C-alpha positions as MATLAB code, in Angstrom:
seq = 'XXXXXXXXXXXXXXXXXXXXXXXXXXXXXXXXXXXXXXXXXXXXXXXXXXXXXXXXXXXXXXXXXXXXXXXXXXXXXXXXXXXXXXXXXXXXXXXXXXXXXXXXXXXXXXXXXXXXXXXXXXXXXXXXXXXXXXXXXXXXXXXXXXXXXXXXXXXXXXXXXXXXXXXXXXXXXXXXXXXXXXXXXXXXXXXXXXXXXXXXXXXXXXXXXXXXXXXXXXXXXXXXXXXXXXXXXXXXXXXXXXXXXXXXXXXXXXXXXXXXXXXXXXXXXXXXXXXXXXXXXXXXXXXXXXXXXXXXXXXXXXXXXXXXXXXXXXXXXXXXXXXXXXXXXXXXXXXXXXXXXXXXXXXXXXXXXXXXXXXXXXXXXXXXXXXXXXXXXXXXXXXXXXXXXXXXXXXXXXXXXXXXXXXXXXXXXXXXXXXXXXXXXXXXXXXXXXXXXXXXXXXXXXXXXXXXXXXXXXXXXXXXXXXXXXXXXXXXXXXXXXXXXXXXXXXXXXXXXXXXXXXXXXXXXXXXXXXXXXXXXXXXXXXXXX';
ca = [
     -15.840  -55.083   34.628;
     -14.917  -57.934   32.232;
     -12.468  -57.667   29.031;
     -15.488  -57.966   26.716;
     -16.602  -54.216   28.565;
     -13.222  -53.052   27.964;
     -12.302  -54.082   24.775;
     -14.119  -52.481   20.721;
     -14.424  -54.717   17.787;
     -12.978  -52.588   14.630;
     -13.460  -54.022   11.191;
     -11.432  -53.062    8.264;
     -11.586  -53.725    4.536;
      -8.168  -55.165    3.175;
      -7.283  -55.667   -0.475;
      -8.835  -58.730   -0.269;
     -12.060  -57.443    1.600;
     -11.822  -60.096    4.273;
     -13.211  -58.365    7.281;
     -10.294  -58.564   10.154;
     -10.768  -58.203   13.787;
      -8.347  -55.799   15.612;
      -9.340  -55.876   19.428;
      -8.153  -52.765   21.445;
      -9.624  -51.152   24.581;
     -11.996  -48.199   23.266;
     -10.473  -44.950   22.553;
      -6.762  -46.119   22.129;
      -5.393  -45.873   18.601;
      -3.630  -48.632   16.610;
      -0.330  -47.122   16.568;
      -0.441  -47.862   20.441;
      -1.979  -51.297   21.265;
       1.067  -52.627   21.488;
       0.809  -50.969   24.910;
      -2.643  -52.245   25.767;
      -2.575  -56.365   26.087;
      -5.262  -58.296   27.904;
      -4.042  -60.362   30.835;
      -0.979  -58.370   31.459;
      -0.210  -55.296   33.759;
      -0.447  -52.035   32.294;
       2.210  -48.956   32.204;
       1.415  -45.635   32.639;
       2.803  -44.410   29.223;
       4.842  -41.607   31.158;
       6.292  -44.764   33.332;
       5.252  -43.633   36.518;
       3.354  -46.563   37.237;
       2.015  -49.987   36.416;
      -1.472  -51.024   37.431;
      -3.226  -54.538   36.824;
      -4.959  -54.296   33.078;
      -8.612  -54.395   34.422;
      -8.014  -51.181   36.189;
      -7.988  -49.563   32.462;
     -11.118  -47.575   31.388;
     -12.777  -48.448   34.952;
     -13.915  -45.081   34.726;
     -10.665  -44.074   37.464;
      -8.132  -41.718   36.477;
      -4.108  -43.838   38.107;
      -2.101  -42.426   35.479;
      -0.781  -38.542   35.842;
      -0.834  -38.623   32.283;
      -4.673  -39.969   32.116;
      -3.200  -43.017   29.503;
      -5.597  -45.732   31.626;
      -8.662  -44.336   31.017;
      -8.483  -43.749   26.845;
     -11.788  -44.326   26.491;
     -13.794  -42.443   29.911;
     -13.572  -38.867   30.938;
     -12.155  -40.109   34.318;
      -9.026  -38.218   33.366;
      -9.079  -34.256   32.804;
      -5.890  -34.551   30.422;
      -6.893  -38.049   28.895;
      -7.439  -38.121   24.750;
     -10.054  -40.292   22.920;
      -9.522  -41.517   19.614;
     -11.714  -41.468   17.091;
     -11.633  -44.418   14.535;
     -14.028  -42.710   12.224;
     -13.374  -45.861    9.496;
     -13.944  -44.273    5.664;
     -13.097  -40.403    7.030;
     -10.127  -39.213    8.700;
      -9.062  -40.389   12.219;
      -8.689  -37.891   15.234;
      -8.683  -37.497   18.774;
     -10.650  -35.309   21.124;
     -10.345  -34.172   24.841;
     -11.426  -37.054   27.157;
     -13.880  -34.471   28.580;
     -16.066  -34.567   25.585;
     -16.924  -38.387   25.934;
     -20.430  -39.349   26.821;
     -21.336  -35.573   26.903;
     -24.095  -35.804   25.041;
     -22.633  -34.282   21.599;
     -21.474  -36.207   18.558;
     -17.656  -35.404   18.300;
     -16.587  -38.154   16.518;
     -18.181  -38.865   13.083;
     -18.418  -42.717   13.675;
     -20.350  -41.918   16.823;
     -17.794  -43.869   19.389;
     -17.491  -41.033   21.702;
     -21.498  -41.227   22.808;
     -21.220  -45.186   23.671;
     -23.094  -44.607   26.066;
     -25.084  -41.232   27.033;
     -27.835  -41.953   25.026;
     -27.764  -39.399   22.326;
     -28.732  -40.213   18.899;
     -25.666  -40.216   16.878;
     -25.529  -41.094   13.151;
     -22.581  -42.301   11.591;
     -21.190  -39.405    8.813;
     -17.949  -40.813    7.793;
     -18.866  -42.195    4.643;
     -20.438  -39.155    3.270;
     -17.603  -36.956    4.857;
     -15.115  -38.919    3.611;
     -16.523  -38.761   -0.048;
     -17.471  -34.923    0.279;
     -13.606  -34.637    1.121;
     -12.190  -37.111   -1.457;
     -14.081  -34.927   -4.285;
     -12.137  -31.710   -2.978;
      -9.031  -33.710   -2.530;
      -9.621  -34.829   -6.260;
     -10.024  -31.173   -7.223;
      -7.240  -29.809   -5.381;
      -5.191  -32.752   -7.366;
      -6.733  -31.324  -10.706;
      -5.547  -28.224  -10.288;
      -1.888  -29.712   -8.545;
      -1.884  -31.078  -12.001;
      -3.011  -28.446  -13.955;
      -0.975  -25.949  -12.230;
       2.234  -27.802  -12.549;
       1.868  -28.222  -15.792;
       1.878  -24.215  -16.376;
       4.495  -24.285  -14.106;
       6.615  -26.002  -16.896;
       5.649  -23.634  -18.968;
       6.449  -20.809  -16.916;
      10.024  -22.593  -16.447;
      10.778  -22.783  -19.892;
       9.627  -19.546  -21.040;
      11.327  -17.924  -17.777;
      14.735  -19.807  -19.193;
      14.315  -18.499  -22.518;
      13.502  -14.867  -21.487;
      16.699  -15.139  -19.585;
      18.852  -16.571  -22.126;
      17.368  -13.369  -24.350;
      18.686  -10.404  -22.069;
      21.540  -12.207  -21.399;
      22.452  -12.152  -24.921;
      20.695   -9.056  -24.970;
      23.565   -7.510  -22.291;
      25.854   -8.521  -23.885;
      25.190   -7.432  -27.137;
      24.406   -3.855  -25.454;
      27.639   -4.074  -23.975;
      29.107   -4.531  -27.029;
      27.715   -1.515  -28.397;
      28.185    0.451  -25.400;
      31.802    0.730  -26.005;
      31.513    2.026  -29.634;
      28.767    3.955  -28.084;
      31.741    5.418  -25.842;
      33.784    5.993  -28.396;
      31.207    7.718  -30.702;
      30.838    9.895  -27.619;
      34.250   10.659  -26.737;
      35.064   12.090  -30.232;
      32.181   13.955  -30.747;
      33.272   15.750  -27.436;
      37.004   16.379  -29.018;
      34.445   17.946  -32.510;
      32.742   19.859  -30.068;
      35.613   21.505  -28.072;
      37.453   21.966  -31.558;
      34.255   23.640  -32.843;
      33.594   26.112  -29.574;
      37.476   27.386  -29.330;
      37.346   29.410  -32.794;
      33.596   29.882  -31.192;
      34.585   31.201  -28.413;
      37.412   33.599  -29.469;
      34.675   34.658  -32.251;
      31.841   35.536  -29.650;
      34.907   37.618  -27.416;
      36.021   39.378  -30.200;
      32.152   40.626  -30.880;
      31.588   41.078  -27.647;
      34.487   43.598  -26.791;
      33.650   45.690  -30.617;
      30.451   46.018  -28.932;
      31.451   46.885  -25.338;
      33.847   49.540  -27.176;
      31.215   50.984  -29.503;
      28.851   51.438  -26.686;
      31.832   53.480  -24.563;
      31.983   55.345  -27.983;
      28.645   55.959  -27.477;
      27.682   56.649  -24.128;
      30.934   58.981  -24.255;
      29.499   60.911  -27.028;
      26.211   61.094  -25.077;
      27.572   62.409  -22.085;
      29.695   65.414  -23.828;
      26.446   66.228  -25.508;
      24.569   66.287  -21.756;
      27.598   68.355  -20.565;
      27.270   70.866  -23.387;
      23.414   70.771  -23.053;
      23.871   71.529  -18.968;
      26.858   74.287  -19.511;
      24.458   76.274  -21.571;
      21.750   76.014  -19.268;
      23.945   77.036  -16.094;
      25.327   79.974  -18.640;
      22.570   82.160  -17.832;
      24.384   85.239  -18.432;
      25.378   83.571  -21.871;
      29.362   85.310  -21.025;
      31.151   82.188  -22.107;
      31.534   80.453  -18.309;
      29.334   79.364  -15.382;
      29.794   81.064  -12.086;
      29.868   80.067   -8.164;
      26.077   82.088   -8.577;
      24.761   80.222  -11.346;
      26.044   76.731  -10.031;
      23.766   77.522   -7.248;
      20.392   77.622   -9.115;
      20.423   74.278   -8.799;
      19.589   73.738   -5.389;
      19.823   69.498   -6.563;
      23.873   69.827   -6.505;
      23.632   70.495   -2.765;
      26.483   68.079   -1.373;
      24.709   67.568    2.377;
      21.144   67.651    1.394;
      20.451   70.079    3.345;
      18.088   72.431    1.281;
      20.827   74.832    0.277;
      23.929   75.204   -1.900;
      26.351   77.523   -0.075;
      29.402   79.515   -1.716;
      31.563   77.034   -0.471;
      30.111   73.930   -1.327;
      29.434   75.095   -4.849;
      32.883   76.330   -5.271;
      34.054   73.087   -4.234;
      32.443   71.346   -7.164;
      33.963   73.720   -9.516;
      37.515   72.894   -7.808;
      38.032   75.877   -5.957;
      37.074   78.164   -9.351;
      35.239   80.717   -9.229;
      34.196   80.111  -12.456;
      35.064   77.704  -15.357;
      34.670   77.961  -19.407;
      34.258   75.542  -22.065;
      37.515   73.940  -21.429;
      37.603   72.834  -17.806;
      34.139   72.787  -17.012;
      34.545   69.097  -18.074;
      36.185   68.326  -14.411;
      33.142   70.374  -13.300;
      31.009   68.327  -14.530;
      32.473   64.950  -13.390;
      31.401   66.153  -10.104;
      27.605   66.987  -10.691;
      26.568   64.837  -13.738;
      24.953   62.168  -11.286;
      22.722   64.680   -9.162;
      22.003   66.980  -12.096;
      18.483   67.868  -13.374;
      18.368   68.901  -17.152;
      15.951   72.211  -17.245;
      14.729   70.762  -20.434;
      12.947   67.868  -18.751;
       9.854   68.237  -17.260;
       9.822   68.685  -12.929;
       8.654   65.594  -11.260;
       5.946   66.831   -8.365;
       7.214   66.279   -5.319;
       4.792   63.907   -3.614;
       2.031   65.504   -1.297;
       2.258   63.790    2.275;
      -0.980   63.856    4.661;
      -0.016   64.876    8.053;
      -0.900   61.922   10.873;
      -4.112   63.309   12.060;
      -5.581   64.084    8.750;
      -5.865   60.043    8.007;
      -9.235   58.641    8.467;
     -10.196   54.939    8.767;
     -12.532   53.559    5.680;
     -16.082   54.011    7.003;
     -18.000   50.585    5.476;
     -20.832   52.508    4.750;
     -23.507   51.470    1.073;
     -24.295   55.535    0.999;
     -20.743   56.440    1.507;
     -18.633   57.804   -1.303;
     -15.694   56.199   -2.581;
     -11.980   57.771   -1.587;
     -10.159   59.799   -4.361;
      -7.459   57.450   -4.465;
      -9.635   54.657   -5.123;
     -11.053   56.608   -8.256;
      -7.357   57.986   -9.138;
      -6.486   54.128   -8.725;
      -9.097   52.455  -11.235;
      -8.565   54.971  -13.835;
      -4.722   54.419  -13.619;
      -6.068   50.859  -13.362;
      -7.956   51.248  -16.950;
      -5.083   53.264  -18.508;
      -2.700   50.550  -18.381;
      -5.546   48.244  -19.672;
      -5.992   50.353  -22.579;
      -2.820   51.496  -23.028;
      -2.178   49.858  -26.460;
      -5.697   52.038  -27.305;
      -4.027   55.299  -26.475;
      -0.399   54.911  -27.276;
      -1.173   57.739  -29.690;
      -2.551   60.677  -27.417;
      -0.065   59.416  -24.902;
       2.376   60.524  -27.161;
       0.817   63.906  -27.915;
       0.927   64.141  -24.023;
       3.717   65.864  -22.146;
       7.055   63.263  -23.104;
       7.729   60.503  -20.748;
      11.269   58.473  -19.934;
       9.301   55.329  -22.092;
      10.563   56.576  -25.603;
      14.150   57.823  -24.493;
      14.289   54.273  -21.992;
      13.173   51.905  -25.440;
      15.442   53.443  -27.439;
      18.740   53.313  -24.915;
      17.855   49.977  -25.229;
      17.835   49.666  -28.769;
      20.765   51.503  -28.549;
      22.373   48.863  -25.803;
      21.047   46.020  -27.778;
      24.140   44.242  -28.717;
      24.378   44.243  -32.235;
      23.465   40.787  -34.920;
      27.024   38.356  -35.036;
      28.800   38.767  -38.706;
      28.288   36.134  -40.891;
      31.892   34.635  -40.743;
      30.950   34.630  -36.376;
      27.824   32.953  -36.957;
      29.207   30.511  -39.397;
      31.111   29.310  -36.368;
      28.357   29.218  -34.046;
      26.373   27.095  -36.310;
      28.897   24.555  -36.761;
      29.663   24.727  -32.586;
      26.147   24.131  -32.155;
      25.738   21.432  -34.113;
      28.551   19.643  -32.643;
      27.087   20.364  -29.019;
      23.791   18.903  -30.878;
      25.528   16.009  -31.871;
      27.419   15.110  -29.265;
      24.544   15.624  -26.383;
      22.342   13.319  -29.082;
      25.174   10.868  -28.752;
      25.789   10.958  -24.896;
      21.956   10.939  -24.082;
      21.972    7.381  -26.127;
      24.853    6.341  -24.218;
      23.035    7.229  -20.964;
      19.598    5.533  -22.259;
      21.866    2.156  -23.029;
      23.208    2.771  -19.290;
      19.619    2.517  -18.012;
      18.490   -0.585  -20.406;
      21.415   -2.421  -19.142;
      21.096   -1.906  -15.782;
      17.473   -2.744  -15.906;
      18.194   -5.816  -17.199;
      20.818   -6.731  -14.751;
      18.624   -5.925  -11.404;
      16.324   -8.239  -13.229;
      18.552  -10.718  -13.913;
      19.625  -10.704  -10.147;
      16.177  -11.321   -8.811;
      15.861  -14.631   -6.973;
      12.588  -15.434   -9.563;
      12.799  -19.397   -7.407;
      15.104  -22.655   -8.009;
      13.890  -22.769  -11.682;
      13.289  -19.213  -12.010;
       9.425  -20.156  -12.396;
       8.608  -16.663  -10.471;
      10.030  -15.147  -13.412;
       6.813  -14.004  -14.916;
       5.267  -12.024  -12.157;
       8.017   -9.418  -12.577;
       6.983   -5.843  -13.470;
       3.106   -7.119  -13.049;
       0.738   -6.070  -10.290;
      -2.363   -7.607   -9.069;
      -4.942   -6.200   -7.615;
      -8.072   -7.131   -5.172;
     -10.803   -4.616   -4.576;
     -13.062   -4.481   -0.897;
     -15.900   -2.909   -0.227;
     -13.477    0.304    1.070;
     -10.467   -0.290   -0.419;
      -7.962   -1.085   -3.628;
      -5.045   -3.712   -2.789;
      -2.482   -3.753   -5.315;
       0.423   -6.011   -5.334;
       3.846   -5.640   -7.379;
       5.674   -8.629   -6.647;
       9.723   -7.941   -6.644;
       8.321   -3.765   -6.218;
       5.855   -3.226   -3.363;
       2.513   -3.302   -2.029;
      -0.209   -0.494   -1.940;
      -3.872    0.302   -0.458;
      -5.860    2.989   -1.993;
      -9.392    4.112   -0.705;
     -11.705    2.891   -3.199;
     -13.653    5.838   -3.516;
     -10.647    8.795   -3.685;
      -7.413    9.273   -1.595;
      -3.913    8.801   -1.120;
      -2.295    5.488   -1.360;
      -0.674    4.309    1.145;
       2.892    2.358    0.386;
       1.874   -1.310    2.223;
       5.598   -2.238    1.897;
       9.069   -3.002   -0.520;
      10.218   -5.794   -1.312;
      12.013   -7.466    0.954;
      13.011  -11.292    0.605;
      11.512  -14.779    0.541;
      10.378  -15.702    4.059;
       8.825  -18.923    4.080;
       9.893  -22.328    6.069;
      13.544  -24.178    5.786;
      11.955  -26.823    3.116;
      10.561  -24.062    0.693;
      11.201  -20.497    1.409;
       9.561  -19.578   -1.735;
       5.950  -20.140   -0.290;
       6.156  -16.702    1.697;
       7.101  -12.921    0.418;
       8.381  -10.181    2.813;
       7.375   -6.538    2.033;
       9.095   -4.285    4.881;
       9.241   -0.491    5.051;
       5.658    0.878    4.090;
       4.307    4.492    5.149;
       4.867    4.776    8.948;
       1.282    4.412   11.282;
       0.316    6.922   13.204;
       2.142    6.766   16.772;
       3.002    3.062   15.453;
       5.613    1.200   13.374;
       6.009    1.231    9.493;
       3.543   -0.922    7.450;
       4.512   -4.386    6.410;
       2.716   -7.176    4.147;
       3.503  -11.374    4.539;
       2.296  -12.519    1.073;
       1.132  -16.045    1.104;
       1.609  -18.233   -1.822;
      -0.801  -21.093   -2.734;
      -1.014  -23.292   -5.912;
      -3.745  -22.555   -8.171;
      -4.410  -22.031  -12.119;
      -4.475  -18.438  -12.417;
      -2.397  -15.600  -10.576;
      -4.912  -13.929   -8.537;
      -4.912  -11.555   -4.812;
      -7.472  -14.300   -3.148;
      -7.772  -12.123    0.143;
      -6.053   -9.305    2.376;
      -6.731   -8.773    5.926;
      -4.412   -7.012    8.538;
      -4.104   -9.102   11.503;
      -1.790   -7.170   13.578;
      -2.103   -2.760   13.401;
       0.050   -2.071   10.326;
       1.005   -5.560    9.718;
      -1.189   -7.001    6.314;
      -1.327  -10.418    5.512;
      -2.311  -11.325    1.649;
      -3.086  -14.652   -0.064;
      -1.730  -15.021   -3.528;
      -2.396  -18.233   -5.985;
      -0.163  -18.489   -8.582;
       1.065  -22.169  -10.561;
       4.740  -21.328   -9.635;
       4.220  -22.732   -6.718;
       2.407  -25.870   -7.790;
       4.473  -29.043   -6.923;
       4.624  -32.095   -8.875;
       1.729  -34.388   -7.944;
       1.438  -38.002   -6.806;
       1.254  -40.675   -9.417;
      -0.678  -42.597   -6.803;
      -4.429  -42.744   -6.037;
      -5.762  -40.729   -3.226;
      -6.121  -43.192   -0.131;
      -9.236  -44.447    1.249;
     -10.055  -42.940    4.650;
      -9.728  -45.151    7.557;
      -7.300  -48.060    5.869;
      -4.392  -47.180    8.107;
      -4.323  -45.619   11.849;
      -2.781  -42.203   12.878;
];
């Protein structure tokens, strides 16, 4: 095999568009012909052995690391590289040489298997240099709102910084304002307070006035009715008509439990019946007031199961129940028979309570409350502004404390969300807040992740957000979400996908991230060697 086999002819356009003649065995790159010269020995580029040069692409592997045979498949672990003048230069396994596919755009890898390769470089080199040009337009276009973003960010933050401050400023006469309308308020509730104590203990008195002069008219009532003789006192006998008195419940009031409520008397007047009556006034039953019936039990066996039967007749109960039932519906209907009716304990109960109701404050006491209230009014209106100021300011600092990037240029996408909608589901992203999925036609959402930090490479950590700590997966770890920044005009969710269970990974265009571009012209494919 002579050098002419072994050796390509490349031509490449210079400035001057002389055509220049760089000889190189086929499939080695210019980067490394330095290693590849005619007429001497070659070395194995891993150094583990030198062979004469016309052993190189003789179609047998020598070399572990396949470096003699650049341009045959001779060598499992051997590269080819692919010129491909006007598009972009790359290399290929040596196995794919002369296999009968096109690999290489400039058609050097089929030299010779016969297959009908055309040469695509130019076109793919132009196709590429228009979306290279695009990519640049929007660079530029991008950057350029990326200044904006900059100065508008710097401004905002300029604004509530001053804006802090100036809240902080008020904040202390806020604090002030506060802490003497507490000292009004506390002066206003003491002569309050004493005013509502002094009320509240003429009531409590009047009422023991009251309920005193209730229960010597009950005992009066009651020693009249256990008079039956009408002599003037009440007897062991007629203590013991009143089988309710009975000490041990046990049906009957004997001599000597009824002469122990009397206090060992065998009967009491006017006068010392009072000590008497001490002793029965909780159990006793006024003989005025009508009897309640004693309730009717049904022996055990006398119970009978509801038969479900459509011809059977419905239970008295049930029909004792609905009228009860339509009585209390109607009872506003009937107050008025109701009250012709034998008298209940509804119209003595309503008016002990008007009678308990504690009475309307004087006008002196409610003078005071007025003016307490008003101070309490004040001085809650005052320390709810205080807290509100609180809030605004501390807002404003967690704001302030964001890493919004080295110019703040991520300023802007604070308190915004962004969402992307798929055919099953809602993706909404908070940047700074968190991340959330929502079924698209009804559901829960589900909490995708918080913000966590900036995660991207050493040189620009600001091309990658963190969201940790979603809604735990079933059996599984807690949902997470890598956020992928990309320049671009607008600020737009470009795509979601999950590529690990419970680990989401979203795209996100946005000009903050939109470097400066090149002031120099897009190179021409195939001008210099990789």
């Amino acid at each position: 095999m002579t050098c002419l086999h072994l050796l390509l002819t490349l031509v490449f356009a210079v400035s001057f568009g002389t055509p220049v003649e760089i000889q190189r065995p086929r499939g080695v790159p210019l980067t490394k012909k330095q290693f590849y010269e005619e007429n001497k020995p070659f070395t194995c580029l891993d150094g583990s052995r030198t062979i004469p040069f016309d052993r190189v692409n003789d179609d047998y592997c020598d070399c572990k690391d396949g470096s003699d045979e650049p341009g045959t498949a001779a060598c499992p672990n051997g590269s080819f590289h692919c010129t491909n003048a006007g598009y972009r230069p790359m290399f290929i396994p040596s196995s794919r040489i002369n296999d009968g596919i096109c690999d290489c755009c400039d058609t050097t890898d089929e030299y010779n298997s016969g297959a009908k390769c055309e040469n695509t470089c130019k076109e793919l080199g132009r196709k590429e240099r228009e979306v290279l040009q695009k990519m640049a337009e929007v660079t530029k276009e991008g950057f350029l709102l990326k200044q904006q973003l900059i100065e508008e960010a710097k401004k905002g933050q300029q604004e509530k910084q001053g804006k802090v401050t100036e809240m902080q400023d008020n904040k202390k006469q806020l604090e002030e304002k506060v802490e003497a309308l507490r000292t009004v308020k506390e002066t206003a509730e003491q002569p309050e307070k004493e005013a509502k104590e002094r009320h509240l203990k003429a009531w409590e008195e009047q009422k023991a006035a009251i309920r005193l002069e209730k229960d010597k008219a009950k005992m009066a009532e009651a020693f009249l009715e256990l008079d039956d003789n009408a002599d003037g006192f009440v007897s062991v006998s007629e203590l013991q008509s009143h089988a309710e008195l009975d000490p041990d419940a046990d049906g009957t009031l004997s001599d000597t439990e009824a002469q122990g409520l009397m206090g060992g008397a065998e009967q009491v007047d006017t006068s010392t019946f009072e000590s008497v009556w001490t002793n029965i006034k909780d159990k006793y039953h006024s003989e005025s007031l009508p009897e309640e019936p004693a309730p009717v039990e049904t022996p055990p066996d006398e119970v009978k199961e509801p038969v479900v039967d459509n011809d059977s007749e419905p239970y008295p109960e049930d029909d004792v129940s609905e009228e009860e039932d339509d009585d209390d519906d109607d009872e506003d209907d009937y107050h008025e028979d109701d009250d012709k009716a034998a008298p209940t304990n509804k119209t003595p109960e309503k008016s002990h309570e008007d009678e308990e109701a504690m009475p309307t404050y004087d006008a002196e006491t409610q003078t005071l409350i007025d003016a307490a209230q008003k101070a309490r009014d004040d001085f809650e209106e005052a320390e709810k502004a205080l807290r509100e100021m609180d809030d605004q300011i501390r807002n404003i600092e967690k704001e302030l404390s964001f890493d919004f990037g080295p110019d703040a240029e991520f300023t802007y996408l604070y308190s915004q969300c962004y969402e992307l909608t798929t055919s099953e589901y809602i993706y909404r992203l908070c940047p700074f807040n968190r991340v959330s999925q929502k079924p698209k036609y009804g559901g829960s959402e589900t909490n995708l992740g918080s913000w966590g930090s900036w995660s991207g490479p050493e040189n620009n950590k600001y091309l990658v957000m963190k969201y940790e700590h979603g809604t735990g997966c079933w059996q599984g770890p807690n949902r997470s979400t890598t956020v992928k920044l990309t320049c671009g005009k607008e600020t737009v969710v470009t795509s979601t996908s999950e590529p690990s269970r419970c680990e989401y990974l979203m795209e996100f265009t946005t000009p903050a991230v939109c470097q400066e571009p090149d002031n120099t012209d897009l190179p021409a494919h195939g001008h210099e060697e990789l």
